[in-house]
Amino acid sequence: MGKIINLNNCEGDPPDLLTGTGPGGLLSSGYLHDGPALAAVDDDETPQFVLTSRKHGVEIGPPDAGETVQPGRNYRMIGVVTDKRFLVLVGDADGDTRFSVPHVDLDQIASDRSLGHGRVTFRRCGDTEWRVHCGKQGLVDLTAYLSHASQAWVRVENILDEVKRMLVTATEQRDQGDHEGALETAQEAGDRLDTAGETAAEFGPPGDANALEGRVRTVRERHAATLTEVRRSRARRAVDTGEQRWRDNDFEAAYEAYDAARSEYDAIVSLPSESVPDLADVREERERLDDVVADLERSPLRTAVAADNEAVAAEDPAVAADHWAEALDAYREVLELDWGADERRFAGDPEKVRDRLGAVAENLVAARRTVATDAMEAGDWYADAGQPDVALEEYEAARAAFETALAAARDCYPDATDHLEAELDAVEQRLSRTEARLGGERVDVDERFDETEPVPDVDLPATDDRSLSPADTADLADAEGGIDDADPKIDPTGHGGS
């Protein structure tokens, strides 16, 4: 005789069939010789059914030429169906015989009661036939469970094999520099894992973990590790791109690259912490990136202020003019960054930067005018000294400087254009008279100072003092900060005009 016990219907301690050991007596059947059946069950699996046979045991292979393993005298065969496999344990005084058939290997599962007792038949991996004898009561439920378990395990294992191949592909793509393809493959593998997880969850009782879910969990950990490496590689590549864009002064592109890197790191940190290799290092990289972004947010304004300060400190008006031009372009870029955005990412209060921009524009024009008037005065000195050839060179330099100053005024300080045009006209007259003199024509020396054509009195910033500029970026680095101590009406060059 045999028996089938559905363990889901049992409450309290496990039945004796799982815990009993030793031979039976005259009026009772024994169990196993080497140890209780429960000892053969692994920690990661849960018994679902127990079945027994006192005489017939298990037959493996063709009915007429297969192997038959029967229990010894006073022992019995005990089968344990777990959520992972079909265990067949055949007791005998000389030692128990054990067989283990994973559910994924079960195929063509059936049952019959034609021999006066029950029997479960299946083919292992679609080849060798197994016949396990048992009781008749509960045979339908047992067969149904084995069929369901086989289908679930086969489906999940097929998906997991596919996922593992995809993870290998993702790693290869990453190593080959195909970061987009690597992420796409890894994410697709994650979607397939979710499908496997749903099947595994449906296999077990609601709210209870099962061995199939554990199998999915193992591959999910591998997936998380691969996804981490792919995203970390993408983050580092984005950081490299950000650094290059920063070096090119393409601040917005640099910020976007760094922001993409932060997104990759955040995605890694959101994964289950136990699945992320080197999580502490990942967090440290993420924190360093925050510091880098904070520096980037202040960099455009810091660049502008540095040029501003260098212009103030310059003794040579030509050098000062070059720095004022750099500061002008830099302050303009500060204003153009995040143009039209709801929130500013870069430091600098637009209103205060705009005010400073106006002061820098005036200082730039004033510095270039100083260069021009110095050259014109030098030309006058050489003309008076009877050196018209040297005077001509100075006047030509003055003309070029006035043209440069006029171009700057038209661009950023239109109030000065009329005065500069008058000064340019004055130096053009000096050039004409000097060229005439060099050509042998008679020119009255005092004609340069004819009261009908005076040198214009240009209303540009005074030249005795210097415009103040921030000593550092402390006030400017904050998005609410600005420049409060700049006086745009003071000539920064310290040189007088004509």
CSV table of C-alpha atoms in Angstrom, one decimal:
chain,number,residue,atom,x,y,z
A,1,MET,CA,0.0,0.0,0.0
A,2,GLY,CA,0.9,3.6,-0.5
A,3,LYS,CA,0.0,7.0,0.7
A,4,ILE,CA,-0.1,10.6,-0.6
A,5,ILE,CA,-0.1,13.6,1.8
A,6,ASN,CA,-0.7,17.1,0.7
A,7,LEU,CA,1.4,19.1,3.1
A,8,ASN,CA,-0.6,22.3,2.5
A,9,ASN,CA,-3.4,20.6,4.3
A,10,CYS,CA,-1.3,19.8,7.3
A,11,GLU,CA,-1.1,22.0,10.4
A,12,GLY,CA,1.4,21.8,13.2
A,13,ASP,CA,4.5,19.5,13.2
A,14,PRO,CA,5.5,17.7,9.9
A,15,PRO,CA,4.2,14.1,9.6
A,16,ASP,CA,6.2,11.2,10.7
A,17,LEU,CA,6.9,10.2,7.1
A,18,LEU,CA,9.2,13.3,6.9
A,19,THR,CA,10.8,12.9,10.4
A,20,GLY,CA,10.8,9.2,11.1
A,21,THR,CA,13.8,6.9,10.8
A,22,GLY,CA,14.5,3.1,11.1
A,23,PRO,CA,12.7,-0.2,10.3
A,24,GLY,CA,9.2,-1.0,11.2
A,25,GLY,CA,8.0,-4.0,13.2
A,26,LEU,CA,5.5,-6.7,12.9
A,27,LEU,CA,2.5,-4.4,12.7
A,28,SER,CA,4.1,-1.2,11.3
A,29,SER,CA,6.2,-0.2,8.3
A,30,GLY,CA,9.5,1.5,8.8
A,31,TYR,CA,10.9,4.7,7.2
A,32,LEU,CA,14.4,5.2,5.9
A,33,HIS,CA,17.7,3.8,7.2
A,34,ASP,CA,20.2,6.7,6.9
A,35,GLY,CA,18.1,9.6,8.2
A,36,PRO,CA,14.7,11.2,8.0
A,37,ALA,CA,13.3,12.3,4.6
A,38,LEU,CA,13.2,15.9,5.8
A,39,ALA,CA,17.0,15.9,6.2
A,40,ALA,CA,17.3,15.5,2.4
A,41,VAL,CA,15.3,18.7,1.8
A,42,ASP,CA,17.5,21.8,1.3
A,43,ASP,CA,16.9,25.1,3.1
A,44,ASP,CA,15.9,26.9,0.0
A,45,GLU,CA,13.0,24.6,-0.9
A,46,THR,CA,9.6,23.8,0.7
A,47,PRO,CA,8.0,20.3,0.8
A,48,GLN,CA,4.6,20.2,-0.9
A,49,PHE,CA,3.7,16.5,-1.0
A,50,VAL,CA,4.9,13.3,0.6
A,51,LEU,CA,4.1,9.9,-1.0
A,52,THR,CA,5.1,6.4,0.0
A,53,SER,CA,5.3,2.8,-1.3
A,54,ARG,CA,6.0,-0.2,0.8
A,55,LYS,CA,6.8,-2.7,-1.9
A,56,HIS,CA,7.1,-1.3,-5.4
A,57,GLY,CA,9.4,1.7,-5.0
A,58,VAL,CA,10.5,3.3,-8.3
A,59,GLU,CA,11.1,1.9,-11.8
A,60,ILE,CA,13.4,3.7,-14.2
A,61,GLY,CA,13.6,2.9,-18.0
A,62,PRO,CA,11.5,0.7,-20.2
A,63,PRO,CA,9.0,-1.6,-18.4
A,64,ASP,CA,10.7,-4.8,-19.5
A,65,ALA,CA,14.4,-3.7,-19.4
A,66,GLY,CA,14.6,-0.9,-16.9
A,67,GLU,CA,15.9,-0.6,-13.4
A,68,THR,CA,13.7,-1.3,-10.4
A,69,VAL,CA,14.6,0.0,-6.9
A,70,GLN,CA,12.4,-1.5,-4.2
A,71,PRO,CA,12.5,-0.8,-0.4
A,72,GLY,CA,14.2,-3.4,1.8
A,73,ARG,CA,12.3,-5.5,4.3
A,74,ASN,CA,10.5,-3.3,6.9
A,75,TYR,CA,11.5,-0.1,5.1
A,76,ARG,CA,9.7,1.9,2.4
A,77,MET,CA,10.1,4.3,-0.4
A,78,ILE,CA,9.3,7.9,0.6
A,79,GLY,CA,8.9,10.5,-2.1
A,80,VAL,CA,9.1,14.2,-1.3
A,81,VAL,CA,7.8,16.7,-3.9
A,82,THR,CA,9.1,20.2,-3.0
A,83,ASP,CA,8.7,23.5,-4.9
A,84,LYS,CA,12.1,22.7,-6.5
A,85,ARG,CA,12.3,19.0,-7.3
A,86,PHE,CA,11.0,15.4,-6.9
A,87,LEU,CA,13.0,13.5,-4.3
A,88,VAL,CA,12.7,9.7,-4.3
A,89,LEU,CA,14.3,8.1,-1.2
A,90,VAL,CA,14.3,4.2,-1.0
A,91,GLY,CA,15.0,2.8,2.4
A,92,ASP,CA,17.1,-0.4,2.9
A,93,ALA,CA,19.1,-1.9,5.7
A,94,ASP,CA,22.3,-1.6,3.6
A,95,GLY,CA,21.7,2.1,3.0
A,96,ASP,CA,19.1,4.3,1.4
A,97,THR,CA,19.1,5.0,-2.4
A,98,ARG,CA,18.3,8.6,-3.4
A,99,PHE,CA,17.1,10.1,-6.6
A,100,SER,CA,16.5,13.8,-7.3
A,101,VAL,CA,14.7,15.1,-10.4
A,102,PRO,CA,14.4,18.9,-10.8
A,103,HIS,CA,11.0,20.1,-11.9
A,104,VAL,CA,12.5,21.6,-15.0
A,105,ASP,CA,13.5,18.1,-16.2
A,106,LEU,CA,9.9,16.7,-15.8
A,107,ASP,CA,8.0,16.0,-19.0
A,108,GLN,CA,4.9,14.1,-20.0
A,109,ILE,CA,3.6,13.7,-16.5
A,110,ALA,CA,0.7,11.3,-16.0
A,111,SER,CA,-0.9,9.0,-13.4
A,112,ASP,CA,-2.9,5.8,-13.2
A,113,ARG,CA,-4.6,3.5,-10.7
A,114,SER,CA,-4.8,0.3,-12.7
A,115,LEU,CA,-2.6,-1.8,-10.4
A,116,GLY,CA,-4.7,-1.4,-7.3
A,117,HIS,CA,-2.6,1.4,-6.1
A,118,GLY,CA,-1.4,4.8,-7.6
A,119,ARG,CA,1.5,5.5,-9.8
A,120,VAL,CA,3.0,8.7,-11.1
A,121,THR,CA,4.8,8.5,-14.5
A,122,PHE,CA,7.0,11.1,-16.3
A,123,ARG,CA,9.9,11.3,-18.6
A,124,ARG,CA,13.0,13.0,-17.5
A,125,CYS,CA,14.1,15.6,-20.0
A,126,GLY,CA,11.7,13.9,-22.5
A,127,ASP,CA,13.8,10.7,-22.6
A,128,THR,CA,14.0,8.2,-19.7
A,129,GLU,CA,10.6,7.1,-18.3
A,130,TRP,CA,10.2,7.1,-14.5
A,131,ARG,CA,7.4,5.3,-12.6
A,132,VAL,CA,7.0,6.2,-9.0
A,133,HIS,CA,4.5,4.1,-7.0
A,134,CYS,CA,2.3,5.6,-4.3
A,135,GLY,CA,-1.2,5.7,-3.0
A,136,LYS,CA,-4.4,6.6,-4.9
A,137,GLN,CA,-6.0,9.2,-2.7
A,138,GLY,CA,-4.7,12.6,-3.7
A,139,LEU,CA,-3.1,11.4,-6.9
A,140,VAL,CA,-5.0,14.0,-9.1
A,141,ASP,CA,-3.8,16.9,-7.0
A,142,LEU,CA,-0.2,15.5,-7.0
A,143,THR,CA,-0.1,15.1,-10.7
A,144,ALA,CA,-1.6,18.6,-11.2
A,145,TYR,CA,1.0,20.1,-9.0
A,146,LEU,CA,3.9,18.4,-10.8
A,147,SER,CA,2.5,19.5,-14.2
A,148,HIS,CA,2.2,23.1,-13.0
A,149,ALA,CA,5.6,23.0,-11.4
A,150,SER,CA,7.2,21.6,-14.5
A,151,GLN,CA,5.7,24.3,-16.8
A,152,ALA,CA,6.6,27.1,-14.4
A,153,TRP,CA,10.2,26.0,-14.0
A,154,VAL,CA,10.7,25.4,-17.7
A,155,ARG,CA,9.3,28.8,-18.6
A,156,VAL,CA,11.3,30.6,-16.0
A,157,GLU,CA,14.5,28.8,-16.7
A,158,ASN,CA,14.2,29.5,-20.4
A,159,ILE,CA,13.7,33.2,-19.6
A,160,LEU,CA,16.7,33.2,-17.2
A,161,ASP,CA,18.9,31.5,-19.9
A,162,GLU,CA,17.9,34.3,-22.2
A,163,VAL,CA,18.6,36.9,-19.6
A,164,LYS,CA,22.1,35.6,-18.9
A,165,ARG,CA,22.9,35.7,-22.6
A,166,MET,CA,21.7,39.3,-22.7
A,167,LEU,CA,23.9,40.2,-19.7
A,168,VAL,CA,26.9,38.8,-21.5
A,169,THR,CA,26.0,40.8,-24.6
A,170,ALA,CA,25.6,44.0,-22.5
A,171,THR,CA,29.0,43.5,-21.0
A,172,GLU,CA,30.6,43.0,-24.4
A,173,GLN,CA,28.8,46.1,-25.7
A,174,ARG,CA,30.1,48.2,-22.8
A,175,ASP,CA,33.7,46.9,-23.3
A,176,GLN,CA,33.4,47.8,-27.0
A,177,GLY,CA,32.2,51.4,-26.2
A,178,ASP,CA,28.6,50.9,-27.2
A,179,HIS,CA,27.2,52.4,-24.0
A,180,GLU,CA,23.8,53.1,-25.4
A,181,GLY,CA,23.4,49.5,-26.7
A,182,ALA,CA,24.7,48.1,-23.4
A,183,LEU,CA,22.1,50.0,-21.4
A,184,GLU,CA,19.3,49.1,-23.8
A,185,THR,CA,20.3,45.4,-23.6
A,186,ALA,CA,20.6,45.4,-19.8
A,187,GLN,CA,17.2,47.2,-19.4
A,188,GLU,CA,15.6,44.7,-21.8
A,189,ALA,CA,17.1,41.9,-19.7
A,190,GLY,CA,15.5,43.5,-16.6
A,191,ASP,CA,12.1,43.5,-18.4
A,192,ARG,CA,12.5,39.8,-19.1
A,193,LEU,CA,13.4,39.2,-15.5
A,194,ASP,CA,10.2,40.9,-14.4
A,195,THR,CA,8.3,38.5,-16.5
A,196,ALA,CA,10.1,35.5,-15.0
A,197,GLY,CA,9.4,37.0,-11.5
A,198,GLU,CA,5.7,37.2,-12.2
A,199,THR,CA,5.6,33.5,-13.2
A,200,ALA,CA,7.6,32.5,-10.2
A,201,ALA,CA,5.4,34.5,-7.8
A,202,GLU,CA,2.3,32.9,-9.3
A,203,PHE,CA,3.8,29.4,-8.7
A,204,GLY,CA,4.0,29.7,-5.0
A,205,PRO,CA,1.3,30.2,-2.4
A,206,PRO,CA,0.3,33.9,-2.0
A,207,GLY,CA,2.6,35.7,0.4
A,208,ASP,CA,5.1,32.8,0.6
A,209,ALA,CA,8.5,32.7,-0.9
A,210,ASN,CA,9.3,29.7,-3.1
A,211,ALA,CA,12.3,28.1,-4.6
A,212,LEU,CA,11.5,29.4,-8.1
A,213,GLU,CA,11.5,32.9,-6.8
A,214,GLY,CA,14.9,32.3,-5.3
A,215,ARG,CA,16.1,31.1,-8.6
A,216,VAL,CA,15.0,34.4,-10.2
A,217,ARG,CA,16.5,36.3,-7.3
A,218,THR,CA,19.9,34.8,-8.0
A,219,VAL,CA,19.9,35.9,-11.6
A,220,ARG,CA,18.4,39.3,-10.6
A,221,GLU,CA,21.5,39.9,-8.5
A,222,ARG,CA,23.7,39.2,-11.4
A,223,HIS,CA,21.6,41.5,-13.5
A,224,ALA,CA,21.9,44.3,-10.9
A,225,ALA,CA,25.7,43.9,-10.9
A,226,THR,CA,25.8,44.1,-14.7
A,227,LEU,CA,23.5,47.0,-14.8
A,228,THR,CA,25.6,48.8,-12.2
A,229,GLU,CA,28.8,48.4,-14.3
A,230,VAL,CA,27.0,49.6,-17.4
A,231,ARG,CA,25.6,52.6,-15.7
A,232,ARG,CA,28.8,53.4,-13.9
A,233,SER,CA,30.7,53.2,-17.2
A,234,ARG,CA,28.1,55.6,-18.8
A,235,ALA,CA,28.4,57.9,-15.8
A,236,ARG,CA,32.2,58.1,-16.1
A,237,ARG,CA,32.0,58.7,-19.8
A,238,ALA,CA,29.5,61.5,-19.2
A,239,VAL,CA,31.9,63.0,-16.7
A,240,ASP,CA,34.7,63.0,-19.2
A,241,THR,CA,32.4,64.7,-21.7
A,242,GLY,CA,31.5,67.3,-19.1
A,243,GLU,CA,35.1,68.0,-18.4
A,244,GLN,CA,35.9,68.5,-22.1
A,245,ARG,CA,32.9,70.8,-22.6
A,246,TRP,CA,34.0,72.8,-19.5
A,247,ARG,CA,37.5,73.2,-21.0
A,248,ASP,CA,35.8,74.5,-24.2
A,249,ASN,CA,33.8,76.9,-22.0
A,250,ASP,CA,30.6,75.3,-23.2
A,251,PHE,CA,29.1,75.5,-19.7
A,252,GLU,CA,25.6,74.4,-20.5
A,253,ALA,CA,26.7,71.4,-22.4
A,254,ALA,CA,29.1,70.6,-19.5
A,255,TYR,CA,26.2,70.9,-17.0
A,256,GLU,CA,24.0,68.6,-19.1
A,257,ALA,CA,26.7,66.0,-19.3
A,258,TYR,CA,27.3,66.1,-15.6
A,259,ASP,CA,23.6,65.9,-15.0
A,260,ALA,CA,23.4,62.8,-17.2
A,261,ALA,CA,26.2,61.3,-15.0
A,262,ARG,CA,24.3,62.1,-11.9
A,263,SER,CA,21.2,60.4,-13.3
A,264,GLU,CA,23.2,57.2,-13.9
A,265,TYR,CA,24.6,57.3,-10.4
A,266,ASP,CA,21.2,57.9,-8.9
A,267,ALA,CA,19.8,54.9,-10.9
A,268,ILE,CA,22.6,52.7,-9.4
A,269,VAL,CA,21.9,53.8,-5.9
A,270,SER,CA,18.2,53.1,-6.3
A,271,LEU,CA,19.0,49.4,-6.9
A,272,PRO,CA,18.8,47.0,-4.0
A,273,SER,CA,22.0,47.8,-2.0
A,274,GLU,CA,23.0,44.2,-1.5
A,275,SER,CA,23.1,43.7,-5.3
A,276,VAL,CA,25.4,46.7,-6.1
A,277,PRO,CA,29.1,45.9,-6.1
A,278,ASP,CA,31.3,48.6,-4.6
A,279,LEU,CA,28.3,50.6,-3.5
A,280,ALA,CA,30.5,52.8,-1.2
A,281,ASP,CA,32.7,53.7,-4.1
A,282,VAL,CA,29.7,54.5,-6.2
A,283,ARG,CA,28.3,56.8,-3.5
A,284,GLU,CA,31.7,58.5,-3.2
A,285,GLU,CA,31.9,59.1,-7.0
A,286,ARG,CA,28.4,60.6,-6.8
A,287,GLU,CA,29.4,63.0,-4.0
A,288,ARG,CA,32.5,64.1,-5.8
A,289,LEU,CA,30.4,64.8,-8.8
A,290,ASP,CA,28.2,67.1,-6.8
A,291,ASP,CA,31.3,69.1,-5.8
A,292,VAL,CA,32.3,69.3,-9.4
A,293,VAL,CA,28.9,70.6,-10.5
A,294,ALA,CA,28.9,73.2,-7.7
A,295,ASP,CA,32.2,74.5,-9.1
A,296,LEU,CA,30.8,74.5,-12.6
A,297,GLU,CA,27.8,76.5,-11.5
A,298,ARG,CA,30.2,79.2,-10.3
A,299,SER,CA,32.8,78.9,-13.1
A,300,PRO,CA,31.3,81.3,-15.7
A,301,LEU,CA,30.9,84.1,-13.1
A,302,ARG,CA,34.3,83.3,-11.6
A,303,THR,CA,35.8,83.7,-15.1
A,304,ALA,CA,34.2,87.0,-15.6
A,305,VAL,CA,35.3,88.4,-12.2
A,306,ALA,CA,38.8,87.2,-12.8
A,307,ALA,CA,39.1,89.1,-16.0
A,308,ASP,CA,37.4,92.1,-14.3
A,309,ASN,CA,40.0,92.1,-11.6
A,310,GLU,CA,42.9,91.7,-14.0
A,311,ALA,CA,41.6,94.7,-16.0
A,312,VAL,CA,41.5,96.8,-12.8
A,313,ALA,CA,45.0,95.8,-11.8
A,314,ALA,CA,46.6,96.4,-15.3
A,315,GLU,CA,49.0,99.4,-15.6
A,316,ASP,CA,49.1,99.3,-19.4
A,317,PRO,CA,45.8,100.6,-20.9
A,318,ALA,CA,46.1,98.3,-23.9
A,319,VAL,CA,46.4,95.3,-21.5
A,320,ALA,CA,43.5,96.6,-19.4
A,321,ALA,CA,41.4,96.9,-22.6
A,322,ASP,CA,42.1,93.3,-23.5
A,323,HIS,CA,41.0,92.2,-20.0
A,324,TRP,CA,37.9,94.4,-20.1
A,325,ALA,CA,37.0,92.8,-23.4
A,326,GLU,CA,37.3,89.3,-21.8
A,327,ALA,CA,35.2,90.4,-18.9
A,328,LEU,CA,32.6,91.8,-21.2
A,329,ASP,CA,32.2,88.6,-23.1
A,330,ALA,CA,32.3,86.5,-19.9
A,331,TYR,CA,29.5,88.6,-18.2
A,332,ARG,CA,27.5,88.4,-21.3
A,333,GLU,CA,27.8,84.6,-21.2
A,334,VAL,CA,26.7,84.6,-17.6
A,335,LEU,CA,23.5,86.4,-18.6
A,336,GLU,CA,22.9,84.2,-21.6
A,337,LEU,CA,23.2,81.0,-19.6
A,338,ASP,CA,19.8,79.5,-18.7
A,339,TRP,CA,18.1,82.2,-20.8
A,340,GLY,CA,14.4,81.7,-20.6
A,341,ALA,CA,14.7,78.8,-18.0
A,342,ASP,CA,12.4,78.7,-15.1
A,343,GLU,CA,15.3,78.1,-12.7
A,344,ARG,CA,18.9,79.2,-13.1
A,345,ARG,CA,21.6,76.6,-12.7
A,346,PHE,CA,24.5,79.0,-12.8
A,347,ALA,CA,25.6,81.6,-10.2
A,348,GLY,CA,25.0,85.3,-10.6
A,349,ASP,CA,22.1,87.5,-10.0
A,350,PRO,CA,21.1,88.7,-13.5
A,351,GLU,CA,20.2,92.2,-12.3
A,352,LYS,CA,23.5,92.8,-10.6
A,353,VAL,CA,25.5,91.2,-13.4
A,354,ARG,CA,23.7,93.3,-15.9
A,355,ASP,CA,24.7,96.5,-14.0
A,356,ARG,CA,28.3,95.4,-13.9
A,357,LEU,CA,28.2,94.6,-17.6
A,358,GLY,CA,27.3,98.2,-18.3
A,359,ALA,CA,30.3,99.4,-16.1
A,360,VAL,CA,32.7,97.0,-17.9
A,361,ALA,CA,31.5,98.2,-21.3
A,362,GLU,CA,32.2,101.9,-20.4
A,363,ASN,CA,35.6,100.9,-19.0
A,364,LEU,CA,36.4,99.0,-22.1
A,365,VAL,CA,35.6,102.0,-24.3
A,366,ALA,CA,37.5,104.3,-22.0
A,367,ALA,CA,40.6,102.1,-22.0
A,368,ARG,CA,40.7,101.8,-25.8
A,369,ARG,CA,40.2,105.5,-26.1
A,370,THR,CA,43.1,106.1,-23.7
A,371,VAL,CA,45.3,104.0,-26.0
A,372,ALA,CA,44.2,106.0,-29.0
A,373,THR,CA,44.6,109.4,-27.4
A,374,ASP,CA,48.1,108.5,-26.1
A,375,ALA,CA,49.1,107.5,-29.6
A,376,MET,CA,47.6,110.8,-31.0
A,377,GLU,CA,49.5,112.9,-28.4
A,378,ALA,CA,52.7,111.1,-29.2
A,379,GLY,CA,52.1,111.9,-32.9
A,380,ASP,CA,51.6,115.5,-32.0
A,381,TRP,CA,54.9,115.5,-30.1
A,382,TYR,CA,56.8,114.0,-33.0
A,383,ALA,CA,55.2,116.4,-35.4
A,384,ASP,CA,56.3,119.4,-33.3
A,385,ALA,CA,59.7,117.9,-33.1
A,386,GLY,CA,60.1,117.8,-36.8
A,387,GLN,CA,59.8,114.0,-37.1
A,388,PRO,CA,56.8,113.6,-39.4
A,389,ASP,CA,57.7,110.1,-40.4
A,390,VAL,CA,57.5,108.9,-36.7
A,391,ALA,CA,54.4,111.1,-36.2
A,392,LEU,CA,52.7,109.4,-39.1
A,393,GLU,CA,53.2,106.0,-37.5
A,394,GLU,CA,51.7,107.2,-34.2
A,395,TYR,CA,48.8,108.8,-36.0
A,396,GLU,CA,48.1,105.6,-37.8
A,397,ALA,CA,48.2,103.7,-34.5
A,398,ALA,CA,45.9,106.3,-33.1
A,399,ARG,CA,43.5,105.9,-36.0
A,400,ALA,CA,43.4,102.0,-35.5
A,401,ALA,CA,42.9,102.4,-31.8
A,402,PHE,CA,40.0,104.9,-32.3
A,403,GLU,CA,38.4,102.6,-34.8
A,404,THR,CA,38.6,99.7,-32.3
A,405,ALA,CA,37.2,101.9,-29.5
A,406,LEU,CA,34.4,103.1,-31.8
A,407,ALA,CA,33.6,99.5,-32.7
A,408,ALA,CA,33.3,98.7,-29.0
A,409,ALA,CA,31.2,101.7,-28.3
A,410,ARG,CA,28.8,100.8,-31.1
A,411,ASP,CA,28.5,97.3,-29.7
A,412,CYS,CA,28.1,98.1,-26.0
A,413,TYR,CA,28.3,101.9,-25.2
A,414,PRO,CA,26.5,103.9,-27.9
A,415,ASP,CA,26.5,107.1,-25.9
A,416,ALA,CA,30.2,107.4,-26.7
A,417,THR,CA,30.0,107.0,-30.4
A,418,ASP,CA,29.5,110.7,-31.3
A,419,HIS,CA,32.6,111.7,-29.3
A,420,LEU,CA,34.7,109.0,-30.6
A,421,GLU,CA,33.7,109.7,-34.2
A,422,ALA,CA,34.8,113.3,-33.6
A,423,GLU,CA,38.1,112.2,-32.2
A,424,LEU,CA,38.6,109.8,-35.1
A,425,ASP,CA,37.9,112.7,-37.5
A,426,ALA,CA,40.6,114.8,-35.7
A,427,VAL,CA,43.2,112.1,-36.0
A,428,GLU,CA,42.3,111.6,-39.7
A,429,GLN,CA,43.0,115.3,-40.2
A,430,ARG,CA,46.4,115.0,-38.6
A,431,LEU,CA,47.2,112.0,-40.8
A,432,SER,CA,46.2,114.0,-44.0
A,433,ARG,CA,48.4,117.0,-43.0
A,434,THR,CA,51.3,114.7,-42.0
A,435,GLU,CA,51.1,112.8,-45.3
A,436,ALA,CA,51.0,116.1,-47.2
A,437,ARG,CA,54.1,117.3,-45.4
A,438,LEU,CA,55.9,114.1,-46.2
A,439,GLY,CA,54.9,114.5,-49.8
A,440,GLY,CA,56.6,117.9,-50.0
A,441,GLU,CA,53.5,120.1,-49.7
A,442,ARG,CA,53.7,123.2,-47.5
A,443,VAL,CA,51.6,122.8,-44.3
A,444,ASP,CA,51.3,125.4,-41.6
A,445,VAL,CA,52.5,123.8,-38.4
A,446,ASP,CA,49.9,125.7,-36.3
A,447,GLU,CA,47.1,124.6,-38.6
A,448,ARG,CA,46.7,121.5,-36.4
A,449,PHE,CA,45.6,123.8,-33.6
A,450,ASP,CA,43.3,126.0,-35.6
A,451,GLU,CA,40.6,127.2,-33.2
A,452,THR,CA,38.0,126.4,-35.9
A,453,GLU,CA,38.8,122.7,-35.6
A,454,PRO,CA,39.5,122.0,-31.9
A,455,VAL,CA,40.1,118.5,-30.5
A,456,PRO,CA,36.8,117.4,-29.1
A,457,ASP,CA,36.2,117.4,-25.4
A,458,VAL,CA,34.9,113.9,-25.0
A,459,ASP,CA,32.6,113.2,-22.1
A,460,LEU,CA,34.0,109.8,-21.1
A,461,PRO,CA,35.0,108.5,-17.6
A,462,ALA,CA,37.6,110.4,-15.8
A,463,THR,CA,41.1,108.9,-15.6
A,464,ASP,CA,42.5,109.7,-12.2
A,465,ASP,CA,41.0,106.9,-10.3
A,466,ARG,CA,40.2,103.2,-10.9
A,467,SER,CA,36.9,101.4,-11.0
A,468,LEU,CA,36.6,98.9,-8.2
A,469,SER,CA,36.0,95.3,-8.9
A,470,PRO,CA,35.3,92.4,-6.6
A,471,ALA,CA,38.5,91.0,-5.0
A,472,ASP,CA,37.0,87.5,-5.3
A,473,THR,CA,33.8,85.7,-6.3
A,474,ALA,CA,32.4,85.4,-2.8
A,475,ASP,CA,29.5,87.8,-3.5
A,476,LEU,CA,29.0,86.6,-7.0
A,477,ALA,CA,29.2,82.8,-6.5
A,478,ASP,CA,25.7,82.8,-4.9
A,479,ALA,CA,22.8,82.9,-7.3
A,480,GLU,CA,21.4,85.8,-5.2
A,481,GLY,CA,24.8,87.6,-5.0
A,482,GLY,CA,26.0,90.3,-7.3
A,483,ILE,CA,28.5,93.2,-7.7
A,484,ASP,CA,27.7,96.2,-5.6
A,485,ASP,CA,31.0,98.1,-5.5
A,486,ALA,CA,31.7,98.8,-9.2
A,487,ASP,CA,31.7,102.4,-10.3
A,488,PRO,CA,31.3,102.5,-14.1
A,489,LYS,CA,32.1,106.2,-14.3
A,490,ILE,CA,35.8,105.8,-13.2
A,491,ASP,CA,38.5,105.2,-15.8
A,492,PRO,CA,40.2,101.9,-14.9
A,493,THR,CA,43.4,102.6,-16.8
A,494,GLY,CA,44.8,105.4,-14.8
A,495,HIS,CA,45.9,107.2,-18.0
A,496,GLY,CA,44.7,110.6,-19.2
A,497,GLY,CA,43.1,111.3,-22.5
A,498,SER,CA,43.6,114.1,-25.0
